[in-house]
Short mmCIF file of C-alpha atoms in Angstrom, two decimals:
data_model
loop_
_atom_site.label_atom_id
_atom_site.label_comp_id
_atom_site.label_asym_id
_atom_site.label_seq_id
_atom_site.Cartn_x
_atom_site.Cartn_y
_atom_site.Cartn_z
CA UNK A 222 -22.60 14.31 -32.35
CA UNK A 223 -24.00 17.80 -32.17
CA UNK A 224 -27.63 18.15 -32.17
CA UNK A 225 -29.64 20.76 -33.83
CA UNK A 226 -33.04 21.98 -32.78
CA UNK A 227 -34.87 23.80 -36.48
CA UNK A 228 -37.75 25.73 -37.48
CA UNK A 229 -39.23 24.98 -41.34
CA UNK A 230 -41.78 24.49 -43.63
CA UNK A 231 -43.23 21.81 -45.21
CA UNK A 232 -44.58 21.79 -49.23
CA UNK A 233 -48.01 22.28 -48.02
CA UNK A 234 -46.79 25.57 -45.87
CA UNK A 235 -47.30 23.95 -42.71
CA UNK A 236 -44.74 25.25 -40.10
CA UNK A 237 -42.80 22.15 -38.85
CA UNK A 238 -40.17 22.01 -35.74
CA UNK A 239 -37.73 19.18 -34.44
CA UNK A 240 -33.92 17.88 -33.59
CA UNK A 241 -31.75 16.56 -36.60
CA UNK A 242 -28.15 15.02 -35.65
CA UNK A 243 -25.55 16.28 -38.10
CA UNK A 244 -21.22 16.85 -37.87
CA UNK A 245 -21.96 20.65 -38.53
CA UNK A 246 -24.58 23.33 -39.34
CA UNK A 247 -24.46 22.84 -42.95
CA UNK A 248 -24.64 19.52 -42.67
CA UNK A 249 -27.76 19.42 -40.98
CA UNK A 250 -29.03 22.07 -43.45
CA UNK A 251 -28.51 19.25 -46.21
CA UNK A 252 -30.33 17.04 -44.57
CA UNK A 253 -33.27 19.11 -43.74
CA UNK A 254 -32.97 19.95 -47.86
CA UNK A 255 -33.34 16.55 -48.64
CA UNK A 256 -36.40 15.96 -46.17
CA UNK A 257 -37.97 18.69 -48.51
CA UNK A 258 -38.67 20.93 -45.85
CA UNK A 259 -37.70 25.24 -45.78
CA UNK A 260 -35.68 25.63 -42.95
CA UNK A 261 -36.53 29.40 -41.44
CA UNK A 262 -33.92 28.83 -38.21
CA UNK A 263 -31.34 26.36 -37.26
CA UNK A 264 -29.81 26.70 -33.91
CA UNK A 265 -27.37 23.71 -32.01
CA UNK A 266 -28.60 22.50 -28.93
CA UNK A 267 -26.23 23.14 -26.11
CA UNK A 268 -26.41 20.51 -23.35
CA UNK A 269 -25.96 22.04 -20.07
CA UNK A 270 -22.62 20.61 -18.27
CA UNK A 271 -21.39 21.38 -14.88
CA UNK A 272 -17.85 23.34 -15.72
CA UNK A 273 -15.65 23.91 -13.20
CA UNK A 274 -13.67 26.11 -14.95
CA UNK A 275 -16.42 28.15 -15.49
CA UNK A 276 -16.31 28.49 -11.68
CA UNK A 277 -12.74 29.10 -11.13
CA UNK A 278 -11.86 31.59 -14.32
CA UNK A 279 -15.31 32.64 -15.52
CA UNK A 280 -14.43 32.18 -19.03
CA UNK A 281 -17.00 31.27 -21.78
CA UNK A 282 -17.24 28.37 -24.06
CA UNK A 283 -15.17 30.21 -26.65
CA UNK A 284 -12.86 30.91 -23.81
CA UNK A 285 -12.53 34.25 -24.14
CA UNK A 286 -12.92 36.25 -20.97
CA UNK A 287 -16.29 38.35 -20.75
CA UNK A 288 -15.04 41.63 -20.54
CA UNK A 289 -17.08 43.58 -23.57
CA UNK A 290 -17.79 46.99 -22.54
CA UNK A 291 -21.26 48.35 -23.19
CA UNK A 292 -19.29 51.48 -25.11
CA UNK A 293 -17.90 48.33 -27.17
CA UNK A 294 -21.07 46.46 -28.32
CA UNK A 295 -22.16 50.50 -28.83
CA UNK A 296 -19.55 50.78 -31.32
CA UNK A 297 -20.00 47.38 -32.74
CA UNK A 298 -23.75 47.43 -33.64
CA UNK A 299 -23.01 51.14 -35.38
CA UNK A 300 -20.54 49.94 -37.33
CA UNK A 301 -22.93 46.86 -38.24
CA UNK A 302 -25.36 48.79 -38.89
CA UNK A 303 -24.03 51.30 -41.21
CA UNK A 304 -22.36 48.45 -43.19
CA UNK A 305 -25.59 46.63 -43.97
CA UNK A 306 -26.86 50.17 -45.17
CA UNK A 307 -24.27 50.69 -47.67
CA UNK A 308 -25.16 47.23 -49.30
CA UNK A 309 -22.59 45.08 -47.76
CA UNK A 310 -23.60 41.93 -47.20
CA UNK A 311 -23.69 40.34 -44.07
CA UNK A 312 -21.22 37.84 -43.40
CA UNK A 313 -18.98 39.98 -44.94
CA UNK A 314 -19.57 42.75 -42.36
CA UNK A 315 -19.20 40.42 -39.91
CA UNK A 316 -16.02 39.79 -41.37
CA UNK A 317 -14.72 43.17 -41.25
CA UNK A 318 -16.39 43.58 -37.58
CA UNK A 319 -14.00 40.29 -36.33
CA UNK A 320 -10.91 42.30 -37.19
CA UNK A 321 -11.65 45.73 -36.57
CA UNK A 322 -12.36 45.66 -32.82
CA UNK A 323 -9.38 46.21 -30.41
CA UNK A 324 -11.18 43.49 -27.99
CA UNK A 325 -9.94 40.08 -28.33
CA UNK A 326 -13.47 38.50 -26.63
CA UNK A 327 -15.51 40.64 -28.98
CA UNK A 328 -13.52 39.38 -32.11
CA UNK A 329 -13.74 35.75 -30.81
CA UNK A 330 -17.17 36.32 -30.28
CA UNK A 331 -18.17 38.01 -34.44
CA UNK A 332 -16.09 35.02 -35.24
CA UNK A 333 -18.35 32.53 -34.37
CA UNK A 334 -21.63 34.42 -35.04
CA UNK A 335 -19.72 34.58 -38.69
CA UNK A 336 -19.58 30.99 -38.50
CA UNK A 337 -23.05 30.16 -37.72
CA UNK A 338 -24.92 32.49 -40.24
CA UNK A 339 -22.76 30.97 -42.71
CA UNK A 340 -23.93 27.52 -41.99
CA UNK A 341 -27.67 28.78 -42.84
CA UNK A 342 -28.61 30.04 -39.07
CA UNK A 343 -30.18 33.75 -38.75
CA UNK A 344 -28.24 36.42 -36.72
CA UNK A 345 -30.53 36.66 -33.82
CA UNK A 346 -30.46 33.01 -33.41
CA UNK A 347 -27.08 33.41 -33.58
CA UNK A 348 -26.49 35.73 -31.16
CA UNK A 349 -28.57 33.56 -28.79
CA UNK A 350 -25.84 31.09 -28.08
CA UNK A 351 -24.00 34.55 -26.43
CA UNK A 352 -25.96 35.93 -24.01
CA UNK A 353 -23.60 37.38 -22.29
CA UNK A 354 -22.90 40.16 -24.25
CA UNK A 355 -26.32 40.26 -26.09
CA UNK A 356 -29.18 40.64 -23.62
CA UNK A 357 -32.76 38.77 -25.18
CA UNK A 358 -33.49 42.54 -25.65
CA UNK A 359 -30.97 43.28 -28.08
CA UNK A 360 -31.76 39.56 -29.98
CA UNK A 361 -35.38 40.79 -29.88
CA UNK A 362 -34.68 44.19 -31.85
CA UNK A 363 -32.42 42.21 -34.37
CA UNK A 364 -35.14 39.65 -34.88
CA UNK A 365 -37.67 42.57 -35.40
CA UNK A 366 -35.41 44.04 -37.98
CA UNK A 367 -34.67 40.72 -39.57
CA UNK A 368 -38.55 39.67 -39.96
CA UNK A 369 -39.31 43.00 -41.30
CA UNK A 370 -36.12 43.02 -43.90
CA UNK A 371 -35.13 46.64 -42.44
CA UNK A 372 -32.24 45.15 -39.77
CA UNK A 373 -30.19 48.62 -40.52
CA UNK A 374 -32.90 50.52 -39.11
CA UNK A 375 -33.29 48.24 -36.34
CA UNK A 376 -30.15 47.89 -35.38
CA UNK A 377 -29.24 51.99 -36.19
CA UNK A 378 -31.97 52.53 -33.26
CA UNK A 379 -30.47 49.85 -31.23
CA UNK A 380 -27.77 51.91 -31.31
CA UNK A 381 -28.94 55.40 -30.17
CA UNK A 382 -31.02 52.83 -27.56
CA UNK A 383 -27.91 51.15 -25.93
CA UNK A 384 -25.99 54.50 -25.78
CA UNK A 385 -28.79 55.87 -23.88
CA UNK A 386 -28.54 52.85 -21.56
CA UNK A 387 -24.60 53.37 -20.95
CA UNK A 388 -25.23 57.22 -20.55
CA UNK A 389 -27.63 56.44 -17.32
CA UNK A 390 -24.73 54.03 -15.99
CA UNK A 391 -22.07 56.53 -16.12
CA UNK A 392 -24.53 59.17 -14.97
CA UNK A 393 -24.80 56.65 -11.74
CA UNK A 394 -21.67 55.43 -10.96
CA UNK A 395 -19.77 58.98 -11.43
CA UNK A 396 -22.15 59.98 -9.14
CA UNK A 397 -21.16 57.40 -6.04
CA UNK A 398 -17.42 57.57 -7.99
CA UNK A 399 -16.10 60.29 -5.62
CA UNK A 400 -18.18 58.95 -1.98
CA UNK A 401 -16.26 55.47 -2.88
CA UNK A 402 -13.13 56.90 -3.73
CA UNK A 403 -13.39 59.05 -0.28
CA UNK A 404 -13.94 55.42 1.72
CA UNK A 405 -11.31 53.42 -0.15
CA UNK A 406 -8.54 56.95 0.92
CA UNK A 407 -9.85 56.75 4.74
CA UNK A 408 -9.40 52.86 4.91
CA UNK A 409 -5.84 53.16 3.42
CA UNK A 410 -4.96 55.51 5.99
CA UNK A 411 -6.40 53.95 8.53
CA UNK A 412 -4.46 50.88 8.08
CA UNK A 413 -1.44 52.53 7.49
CA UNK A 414 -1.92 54.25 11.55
CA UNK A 415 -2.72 51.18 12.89
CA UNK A 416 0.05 48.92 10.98
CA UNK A 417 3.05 51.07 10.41
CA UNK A 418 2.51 54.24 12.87
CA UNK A 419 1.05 52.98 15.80
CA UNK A 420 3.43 50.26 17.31
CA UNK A 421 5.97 53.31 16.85
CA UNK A 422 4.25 54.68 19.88
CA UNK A 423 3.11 51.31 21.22
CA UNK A 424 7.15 50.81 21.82
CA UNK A 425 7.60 54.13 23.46
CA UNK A 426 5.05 54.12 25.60
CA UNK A 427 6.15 50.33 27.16
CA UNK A 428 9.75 52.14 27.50
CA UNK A 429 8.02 54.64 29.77
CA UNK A 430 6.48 51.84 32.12
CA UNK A 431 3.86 53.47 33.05
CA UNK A 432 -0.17 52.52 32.61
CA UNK A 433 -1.75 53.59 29.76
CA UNK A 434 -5.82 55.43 29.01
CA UNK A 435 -8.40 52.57 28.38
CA UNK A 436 -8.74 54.34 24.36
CA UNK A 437 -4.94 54.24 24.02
CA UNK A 438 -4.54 50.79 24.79
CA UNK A 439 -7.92 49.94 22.73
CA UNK A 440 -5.91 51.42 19.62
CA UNK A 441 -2.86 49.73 20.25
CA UNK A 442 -4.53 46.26 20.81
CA UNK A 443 -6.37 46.68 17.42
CA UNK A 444 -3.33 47.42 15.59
CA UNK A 445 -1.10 44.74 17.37
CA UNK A 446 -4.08 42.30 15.96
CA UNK A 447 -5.01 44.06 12.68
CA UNK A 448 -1.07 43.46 12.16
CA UNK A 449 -0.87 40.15 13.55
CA UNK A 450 -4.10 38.69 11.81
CA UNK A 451 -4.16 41.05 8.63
CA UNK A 452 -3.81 38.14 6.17
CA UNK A 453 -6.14 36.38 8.02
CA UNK A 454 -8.56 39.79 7.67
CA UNK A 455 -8.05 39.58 3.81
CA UNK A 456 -8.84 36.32 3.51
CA UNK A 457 -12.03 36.74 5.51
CA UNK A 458 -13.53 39.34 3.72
CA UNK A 459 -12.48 38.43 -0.31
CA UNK A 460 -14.19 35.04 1.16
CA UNK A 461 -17.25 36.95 2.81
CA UNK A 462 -17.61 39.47 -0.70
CA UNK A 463 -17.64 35.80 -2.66
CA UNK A 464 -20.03 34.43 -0.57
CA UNK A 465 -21.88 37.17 -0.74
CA UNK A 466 -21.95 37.03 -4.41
CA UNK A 467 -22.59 32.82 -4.48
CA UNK A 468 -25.64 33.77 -2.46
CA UNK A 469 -27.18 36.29 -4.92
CA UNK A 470 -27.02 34.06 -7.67
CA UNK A 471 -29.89 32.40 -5.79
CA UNK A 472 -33.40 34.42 -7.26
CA UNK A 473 -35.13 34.08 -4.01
CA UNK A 474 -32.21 35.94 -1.90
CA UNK A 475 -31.29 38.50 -4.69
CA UNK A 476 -35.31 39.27 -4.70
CA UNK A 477 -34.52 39.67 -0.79
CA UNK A 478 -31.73 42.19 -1.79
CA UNK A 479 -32.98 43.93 -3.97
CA UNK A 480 -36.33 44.64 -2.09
CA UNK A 481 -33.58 45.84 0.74
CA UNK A 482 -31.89 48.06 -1.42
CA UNK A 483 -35.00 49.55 -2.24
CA UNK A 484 -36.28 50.91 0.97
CA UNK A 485 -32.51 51.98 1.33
CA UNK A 486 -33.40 56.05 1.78
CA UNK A 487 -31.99 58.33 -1.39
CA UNK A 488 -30.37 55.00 -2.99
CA UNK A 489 -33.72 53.05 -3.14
CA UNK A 490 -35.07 56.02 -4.94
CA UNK A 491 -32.22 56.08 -7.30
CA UNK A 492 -32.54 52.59 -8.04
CA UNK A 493 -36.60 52.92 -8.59
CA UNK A 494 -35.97 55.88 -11.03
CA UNK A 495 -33.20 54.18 -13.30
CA UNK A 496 -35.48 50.84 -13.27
CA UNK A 497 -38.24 52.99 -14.22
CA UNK A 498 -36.22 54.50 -17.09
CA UNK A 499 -34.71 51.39 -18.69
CA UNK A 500 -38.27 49.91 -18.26
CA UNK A 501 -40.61 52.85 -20.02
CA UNK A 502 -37.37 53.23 -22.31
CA UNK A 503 -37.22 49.71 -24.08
CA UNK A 504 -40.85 48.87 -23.66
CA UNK A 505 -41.80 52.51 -25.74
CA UNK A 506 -38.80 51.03 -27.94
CA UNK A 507 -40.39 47.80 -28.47
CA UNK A 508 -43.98 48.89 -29.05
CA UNK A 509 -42.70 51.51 -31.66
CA UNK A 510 -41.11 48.67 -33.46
CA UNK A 511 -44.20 47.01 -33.55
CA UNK A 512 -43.81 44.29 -31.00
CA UNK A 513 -46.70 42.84 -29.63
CA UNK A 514 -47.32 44.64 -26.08
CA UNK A 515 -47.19 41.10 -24.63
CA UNK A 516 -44.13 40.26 -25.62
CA UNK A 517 -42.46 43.82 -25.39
CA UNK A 518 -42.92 43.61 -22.13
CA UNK A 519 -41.85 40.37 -21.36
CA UNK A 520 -38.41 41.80 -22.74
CA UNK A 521 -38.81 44.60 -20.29
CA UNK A 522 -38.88 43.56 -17.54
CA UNK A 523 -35.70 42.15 -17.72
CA UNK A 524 -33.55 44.93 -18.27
CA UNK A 525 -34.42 46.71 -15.28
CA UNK A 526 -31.26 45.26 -13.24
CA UNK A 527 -33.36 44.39 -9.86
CA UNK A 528 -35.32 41.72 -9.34
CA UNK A 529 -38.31 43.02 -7.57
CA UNK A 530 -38.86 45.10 -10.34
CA UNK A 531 -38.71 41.85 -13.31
CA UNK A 532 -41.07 39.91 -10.77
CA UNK A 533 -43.53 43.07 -10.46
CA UNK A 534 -43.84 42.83 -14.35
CA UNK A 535 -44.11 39.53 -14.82
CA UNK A 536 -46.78 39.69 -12.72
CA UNK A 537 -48.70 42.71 -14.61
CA UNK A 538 -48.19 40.77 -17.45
CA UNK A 539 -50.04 38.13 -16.70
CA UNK A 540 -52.99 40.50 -15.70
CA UNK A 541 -52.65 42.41 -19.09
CA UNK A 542 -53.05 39.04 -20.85
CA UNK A 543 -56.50 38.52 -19.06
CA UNK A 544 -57.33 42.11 -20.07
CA UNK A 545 -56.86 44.33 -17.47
CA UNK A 546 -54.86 47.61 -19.00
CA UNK A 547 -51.43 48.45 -18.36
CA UNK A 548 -51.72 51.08 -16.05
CA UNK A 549 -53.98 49.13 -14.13
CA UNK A 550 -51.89 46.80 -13.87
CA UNK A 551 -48.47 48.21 -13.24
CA UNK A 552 -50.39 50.94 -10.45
CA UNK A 553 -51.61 47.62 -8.45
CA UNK A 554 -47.89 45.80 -8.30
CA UNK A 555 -46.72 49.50 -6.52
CA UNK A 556 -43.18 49.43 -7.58
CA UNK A 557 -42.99 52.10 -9.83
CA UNK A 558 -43.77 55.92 -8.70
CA UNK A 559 -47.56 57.51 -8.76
CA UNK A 560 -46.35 58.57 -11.81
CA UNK A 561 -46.29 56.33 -14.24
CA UNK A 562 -49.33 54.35 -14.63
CA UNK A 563 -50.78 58.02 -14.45
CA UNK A 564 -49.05 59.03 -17.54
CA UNK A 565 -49.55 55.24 -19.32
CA UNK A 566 -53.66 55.53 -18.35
CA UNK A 567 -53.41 59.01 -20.31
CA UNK A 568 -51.21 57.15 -23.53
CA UNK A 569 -53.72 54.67 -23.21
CA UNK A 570 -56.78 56.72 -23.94
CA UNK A 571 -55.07 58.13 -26.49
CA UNK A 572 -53.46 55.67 -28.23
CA UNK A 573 -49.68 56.78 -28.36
CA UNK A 574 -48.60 54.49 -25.55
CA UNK A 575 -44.91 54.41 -27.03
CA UNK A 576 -44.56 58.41 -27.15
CA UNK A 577 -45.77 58.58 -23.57
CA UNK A 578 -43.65 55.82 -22.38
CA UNK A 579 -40.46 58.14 -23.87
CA UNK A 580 -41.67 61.10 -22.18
CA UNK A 581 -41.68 58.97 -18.71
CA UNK A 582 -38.26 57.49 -19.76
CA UNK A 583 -37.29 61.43 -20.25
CA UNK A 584 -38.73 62.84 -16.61
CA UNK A 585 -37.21 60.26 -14.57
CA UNK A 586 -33.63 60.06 -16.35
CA UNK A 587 -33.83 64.18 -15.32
CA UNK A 588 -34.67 62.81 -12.02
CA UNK A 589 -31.88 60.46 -11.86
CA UNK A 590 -29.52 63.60 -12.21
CA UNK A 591 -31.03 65.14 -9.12
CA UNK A 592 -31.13 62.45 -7.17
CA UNK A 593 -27.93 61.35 -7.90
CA UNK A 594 -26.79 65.02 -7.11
CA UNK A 595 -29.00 65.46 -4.19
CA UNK A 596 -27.46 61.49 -2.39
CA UNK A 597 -23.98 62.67 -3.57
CA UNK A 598 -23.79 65.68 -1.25
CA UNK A 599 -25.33 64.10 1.37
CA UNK A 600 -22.59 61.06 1.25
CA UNK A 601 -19.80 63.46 1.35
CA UNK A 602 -19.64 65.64 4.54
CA UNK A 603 -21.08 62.39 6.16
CA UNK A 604 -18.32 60.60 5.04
CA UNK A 605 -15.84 62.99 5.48
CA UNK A 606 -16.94 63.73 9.11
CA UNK A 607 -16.85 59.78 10.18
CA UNK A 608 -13.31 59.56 8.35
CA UNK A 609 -11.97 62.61 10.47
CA UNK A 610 -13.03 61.47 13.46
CA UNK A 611 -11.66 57.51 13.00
CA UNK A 612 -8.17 59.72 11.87
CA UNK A 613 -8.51 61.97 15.11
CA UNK A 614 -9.27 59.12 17.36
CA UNK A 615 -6.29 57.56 16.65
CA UNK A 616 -4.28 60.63 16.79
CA UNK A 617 -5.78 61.67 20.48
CA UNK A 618 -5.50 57.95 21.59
CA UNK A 619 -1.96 58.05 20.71
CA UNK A 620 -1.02 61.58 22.01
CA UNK A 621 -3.18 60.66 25.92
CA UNK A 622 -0.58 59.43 27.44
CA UNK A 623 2.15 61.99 26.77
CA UNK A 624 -0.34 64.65 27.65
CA UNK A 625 -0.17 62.80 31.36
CA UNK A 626 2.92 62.85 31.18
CA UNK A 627 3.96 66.70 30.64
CA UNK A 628 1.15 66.89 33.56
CA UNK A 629 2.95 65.31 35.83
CA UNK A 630 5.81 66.75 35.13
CA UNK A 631 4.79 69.86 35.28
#
């Protein structure tokens, strides 16, 4: 029997917590009743169980795949939020919301949130049991707006928030788009030399009998085992990009990575920049919202995507909990540029922490552009140059030995 974890209060106002057993949600909401308590939350405890299919098809509980874009939930908490502010009430939005997106996995997913606010269980603890596709920032923010009775506002600046987010993705990845796209072209052709045009010449040249240049035969004997062993090959490196990714699942090595990545020249710096800007953006979010500072940046810190970064935070969080300030405390982890505790000491002394924390998240998006721009047009003519000469290589490897020839005849 399910088992559900609650939040109430008793007749004297005393908050009260626990586990009740019940069938259902409602159920265990009559029960509570009858206990004479005010239930405030009401979530089901979900045992954790080794899945293998988890493993094998990465599909959730609801089994749905996971494949909501962030343009998606975009969309959805809009739509949410502009039906709450026309007076419609809530499980009927969610209602319209289950049928009106073209994504099966989001639908599945409204459908149950549906389900469990009708059984008496708030939307943020609601969302909770999907964190998948809503990050404990986005719960946060509809908690906020729930507590404070204004969730359309909340979840209207959500919104603008999570567009911003998706904007500095795209702004990334169409950035290293075209230097990826130029890598995946030169590996096609490659392959295609050494499988289908190579042991063309490879069978001339053994007709000729005679002994070949030491870079001629190189080429041939990597194409006569790139063909031989190329199924092999594949296997070896889909297993070598899952191990890779079995590894990182492990906090200490994708710390290990991440720290890497960072001293990586151009890309560490684009890395530190958008960490810095979904950092200063959601933490001047928060603290406008009127989240405690604590807490705000608890939620932070983990929507910076590297780990260094979330470890780095949780660390200045503890020292801004024994009182030392902010910018203090972020300028002694030394992960995030000069910069910003510069600019936070300055909102600080002011008192307009949140303003200056959007005017940090402002610079360094700006600088995200450049540096985007700046490691993009680097990437090409390098790339470009090592792809011609692979392609040329080949191409004098192949021609050596007829340019002997015509020597010798001649």
């Amino acid at each position: 029997m399910p088992r559900f974890e609650y939040r109430a209060k008793n007749l004297e106002g005393q908050a009260v917590h626990g586990e009740v057993l019940a069938g259902t949600s409602s159920e265990a909401l009559q029960l509570l009743r009858r206990q004479a308590v005010l239930v405030t939350s009401l979530q089901e405890k979900v045992e954790k169980v080794f899945n293998l299919s988890c493993l094998v098809t990465g599909w959730n509980r609801q089994g749905t795949w996971r494949a909501i874009r962030s343009k998606e939930l975009v969309v959805f908490t809009h739509q949410l939020a502009t039906l709450i502010r026309a007076g419609v009430p809530l499980l009927e939005c969610l209602d319209i919301l289950s049928t009106e997106s073209e994504n099966p996995a989001l639908q599945q997913v409204v459908k149950h949130i549906r389900v469990d606010v009708e059984g008496g269980t708030l939307l943020a603890h609601a969302l909770k049991r999907h964190p998948t596709v809503f990050h404990e920032f986005y719960r946060s923010m509809v908690e906020v707006g729930e507590t404070t009775g204004r969730l359309d506002e909340s979840l209207t600046q959500l919104a603008v928030y999570l567009g911003k987010q998706a904007q500095l993705r795209a702004k990334i990845f169409s950035g290293l788009a075209y230097p990826a796209l130029l890598v995946s072209v030169a590996m096609i052709v490659l392959i295609f030399l050494l499988i289908w045009v190579v042991p063309l010449f490879s069978g001339l040249f053994q007709d000729m009998g005679e002994s070949l240049p030491w870079l001629t035969q190189v080429v041939i004997d990597l194409a006569e085992g790139v063909r031989e062993y190329f199924f092999l090959l594949t296997i070896f490196v889909g297993s070598l990009v899952m191990g890779v990714r079995w590894m990182l699942k492990n906090p200490k090595n994708r710390q290990a990575f991440d720290g890497w990545v960072l001293r990586v020249p151009l890309l560490g710096s684009v890395i530190q920049k958008a960490a810095t800007v979904r950092f200063s953006r959601t933490l001047g979010f928060l603290v406008r919202r009127g989240v405690p500072l604590l807490s705000a940046l608890g939620v932070a810190g983990t929507v910076t995507g590297n780990k260094v970064f979330e470890q780095s935070i949780k660390l200045a969080t503890t020292a801004v909990q024994d009182g030392m300030p902010i910018s203090e405390a972020l300028r002694a982890r030394q992960v995030f540029p000069p910069m910003v505790p510069q600019m936070l000491k300055v909102g600080e002394s002011t008192g307009s922490i949140d303003v200056m924390l959007e005017k940090i998240a402002d610079f360094f998006d700006q600088e995200v552009d450049r540096t985007v721009a700046t490691l993009t047009s680097m990437l090409e003519p390098f790339i470009i140059l090592v792809v011609g000469c692979g392609i040329a290589l080949v191409v004098v490897a192949m021609y050596l030995p007829i340019f002997s020839i015509g020597s010798v005849i001649g």
